[in-house]
Structure formats: structure tokens, C-alpha cells
């Protein structure tokens, strides 16, 4: 039977949305019914067989929509395969080495029994909202550090795990 996969994302400036859509696209190519939705809009996980949750990092914390999502759906998430990702660093470090989850994400992983997490490079460009965001961009420290080859490879690993029935978390 076709597996239904949710990729729930938390974003302020939109860049995590494209990461989530890329993950969903890779899973769809493998014949799964995968959709990327804003985490804040998801009211029930009943129809899903597995969930990927990903959010931008702000001030050392996961996006608030992701934090609220994992609180709201804790019971369902604890009983299904779940993958987490974060997007943040505005330099190439995320492509060069594994960046561990921030403390809040690590705690959520422990609570829910989630074992899989990856940090992807972030993106902050012209038009970003907020004073600090605009300061980062105007001082030349913004840019797009999303590594789509790495994102696609990570998503392919999820696809393989789901196809072979290996459980994450
Ligand atoms: C105010 C502010 C705080 C940020 N804090 C962090 C942080 O603590 N860690 C990090 O890796 N990236 C941080 N970033 C970079 C963002 O995580 C990055 O731009 C990310 O791609 C944003 O995702 P979004 O476009 O989906 O909102 C920060 C950016 C801003 C504007």
C-alpha cells in the first residue's frame, strides 16, 4: 500500500519550505504520497505513516512552529517513524561536518524516541523579515547555504528506510 508521508516545516523567511518540498519530492519520486505542509497548519497525523519535521534555527532554538508541532502531536509521533531536520548555519559548515541538534531538539528527540536528525545550511537573503535578519544581510553575512544534493541524499535515505521497513526512532 502507498505510504503517506508528511513533511511538516517551520519557517519565518521561507527557505526551510523549499528544503521540505525537496524532501517530499524525493519521496514522491519513489512512489510515496508525500506532502510538505506548514507545521502550524497540521491538526492531525492520523492519515500519515511517517513524519519528517524540519525548522529554521532562531537564537539557538528550533522554529516555534516545530516546537509547538512536536508538543501537540507527541503521542502520535512517539508511535511512528519520525525524522527531524534543522536549517540554520549561514556558512558552509553544515556541508562539511555533522552539526548536532540544538538542546531543545535533542530533548524532543529523547522524549519521542527519535534517533534521526540532520542540520542543513540555511539561507538568508534580501527581503528577509526582522531587524537582525536585515542587519545580517546588509552586512554581507547572508547567502544561500542550502546544499540540495545533500538534502536529496538524506531524503533518499528516508525513502530506503521506509521501503525496507526499517524504523527510525
Ligand atoms: C534573528 C536570527 C537568528 C538566527 N539564529 C540562528 C541560530 O541560532 N543558529 C543557526 O544556525 N542559524 C540561525 N539563523 C539563521 C537561520 O536559521 C537561517 O537563515 C534559516 O535558513 C532560516 O530559515 P527560514 O528561512 O525557513 O526561516 C538566524 C537567523 C536570524 C535572522
Short mmCIF file of N, CA and C and ligand atoms in Angstrom, two decimals, residues 10-17 56-61 63 87-90 122-124 132-133 136, ligand 1:
data_model
loop_
_atom_site.label_atom_id
_atom_site.label_comp_id
_atom_site.label_asym_id
_atom_site.label_seq_id
_atom_site.Cartn_x
_atom_site.Cartn_y
_atom_site.Cartn_z
N UNK A 10 8.71 24.46 9.74
CA UNK A 10 8.54 25.74 10.41
C UNK A 10 9.50 26.74 9.77
N UNK A 11 8.96 27.83 9.28
CA UNK A 11 9.79 28.81 8.57
C UNK A 11 9.35 30.23 8.89
N UNK A 12 10.31 31.13 8.90
CA UNK A 12 9.98 32.56 9.01
C UNK A 12 10.25 33.25 7.68
N UNK A 13 11.37 32.89 7.08
CA UNK A 13 11.76 33.57 5.84
C UNK A 13 11.61 32.71 4.60
N UNK A 14 11.02 31.53 4.75
CA UNK A 14 10.64 30.75 3.57
C UNK A 14 11.66 29.72 3.10
N UNK A 15 12.91 29.79 3.58
CA UNK A 15 13.92 28.91 2.97
C UNK A 15 13.74 27.45 3.39
N UNK A 16 13.21 27.21 4.58
CA UNK A 16 13.02 25.83 5.04
C UNK A 16 11.89 25.15 4.26
N UNK A 17 10.99 25.96 3.76
CA UNK A 17 9.89 25.40 2.96
C UNK A 17 10.45 24.66 1.74
N UNK A 56 13.71 26.08 10.69
CA UNK A 56 14.82 27.01 10.78
C UNK A 56 15.24 27.19 12.24
N UNK A 57 16.51 27.54 12.44
CA UNK A 57 17.02 27.81 13.79
C UNK A 57 17.03 29.32 14.02
N UNK A 58 16.51 29.72 15.16
CA UNK A 58 16.48 31.13 15.53
C UNK A 58 16.92 31.27 16.98
N UNK A 59 18.04 31.96 17.19
CA UNK A 59 18.53 32.17 18.55
C UNK A 59 18.80 30.85 19.26
N UNK A 60 19.32 29.86 18.55
CA UNK A 60 19.66 28.59 19.17
C UNK A 60 18.47 27.70 19.44
N UNK A 61 17.34 28.06 18.86
CA UNK A 61 16.14 27.23 19.07
C UNK A 61 15.52 26.87 17.73
N UNK A 63 12.50 26.43 15.13
CA UNK A 63 11.38 27.34 14.84
C UNK A 63 10.19 27.01 15.76
N UNK A 87 17.52 23.76 9.87
CA UNK A 87 18.27 24.51 8.86
C UNK A 87 18.69 25.82 9.49
N UNK A 88 19.97 26.13 9.35
CA UNK A 88 20.41 27.33 10.04
C UNK A 88 21.72 27.94 9.59
N UNK A 89 22.84 27.24 9.81
CA UNK A 89 24.14 27.90 9.66
C UNK A 89 24.29 28.65 8.33
N UNK A 90 24.68 29.91 8.45
CA UNK A 90 24.84 30.74 7.26
C UNK A 90 26.30 30.72 6.82
N UNK A 122 21.61 27.06 6.11
CA UNK A 122 20.41 27.89 5.98
C UNK A 122 20.51 28.87 4.83
N UNK A 123 19.60 29.80 4.83
CA UNK A 123 19.54 30.79 3.76
C UNK A 123 18.92 32.07 4.30
N UNK A 124 19.56 33.16 4.04
CA UNK A 124 19.00 34.45 4.44
C UNK A 124 19.39 35.45 3.36
N UNK A 132 17.23 42.00 12.87
CA UNK A 132 18.52 41.27 12.88
C UNK A 132 18.75 40.63 11.52
N UNK A 133 17.70 40.07 10.93
CA UNK A 133 17.83 39.42 9.63
C UNK A 133 18.33 40.44 8.59
N UNK A 136 21.99 41.22 9.17
CA UNK A 136 22.88 40.14 8.70
C UNK A 136 23.07 40.27 7.18
C1 LIG B 1 17.36 36.51 14.08
C2 LIG B 1 18.03 35.29 13.52
C3 LIG B 1 18.54 34.33 14.38
C4 LIG B 1 19.19 33.19 13.86
N1 LIG B 1 19.70 32.28 14.74
C5 LIG B 1 20.34 31.18 14.25
C6 LIG B 1 20.88 30.21 15.14
O1 LIG B 1 20.77 30.30 16.35
N2 LIG B 1 21.54 29.14 14.60
C7 LIG B 1 21.70 28.99 13.25
O2 LIG B 1 22.32 28.01 12.81
N3 LIG B 1 21.14 29.87 12.38
C8 LIG B 1 20.49 30.96 12.84
N4 LIG B 1 19.93 31.88 11.97
C9 LIG B 1 19.93 31.60 10.53
C10 LIG B 1 18.58 30.97 10.10
O3 LIG B 1 18.37 29.78 10.79
C11 LIG B 1 18.58 30.68 8.60
O4 LIG B 1 18.51 31.90 7.92
C12 LIG B 1 17.45 29.74 8.19
O5 LIG B 1 17.65 29.33 6.86
C13 LIG B 1 16.10 30.43 8.34
O6 LIG B 1 15.07 29.56 7.95
P1 LIG B 1 13.73 30.12 7.30
O7 LIG B 1 14.10 30.93 6.06
O8 LIG B 1 12.97 28.90 6.93
O9 LIG B 1 13.01 30.94 8.32
C14 LIG B 1 19.30 33.01 12.46
C15 LIG B 1 18.75 33.98 11.59
C16 LIG B 1 18.13 35.11 12.11
C17 LIG B 1 17.57 36.11 11.14
#
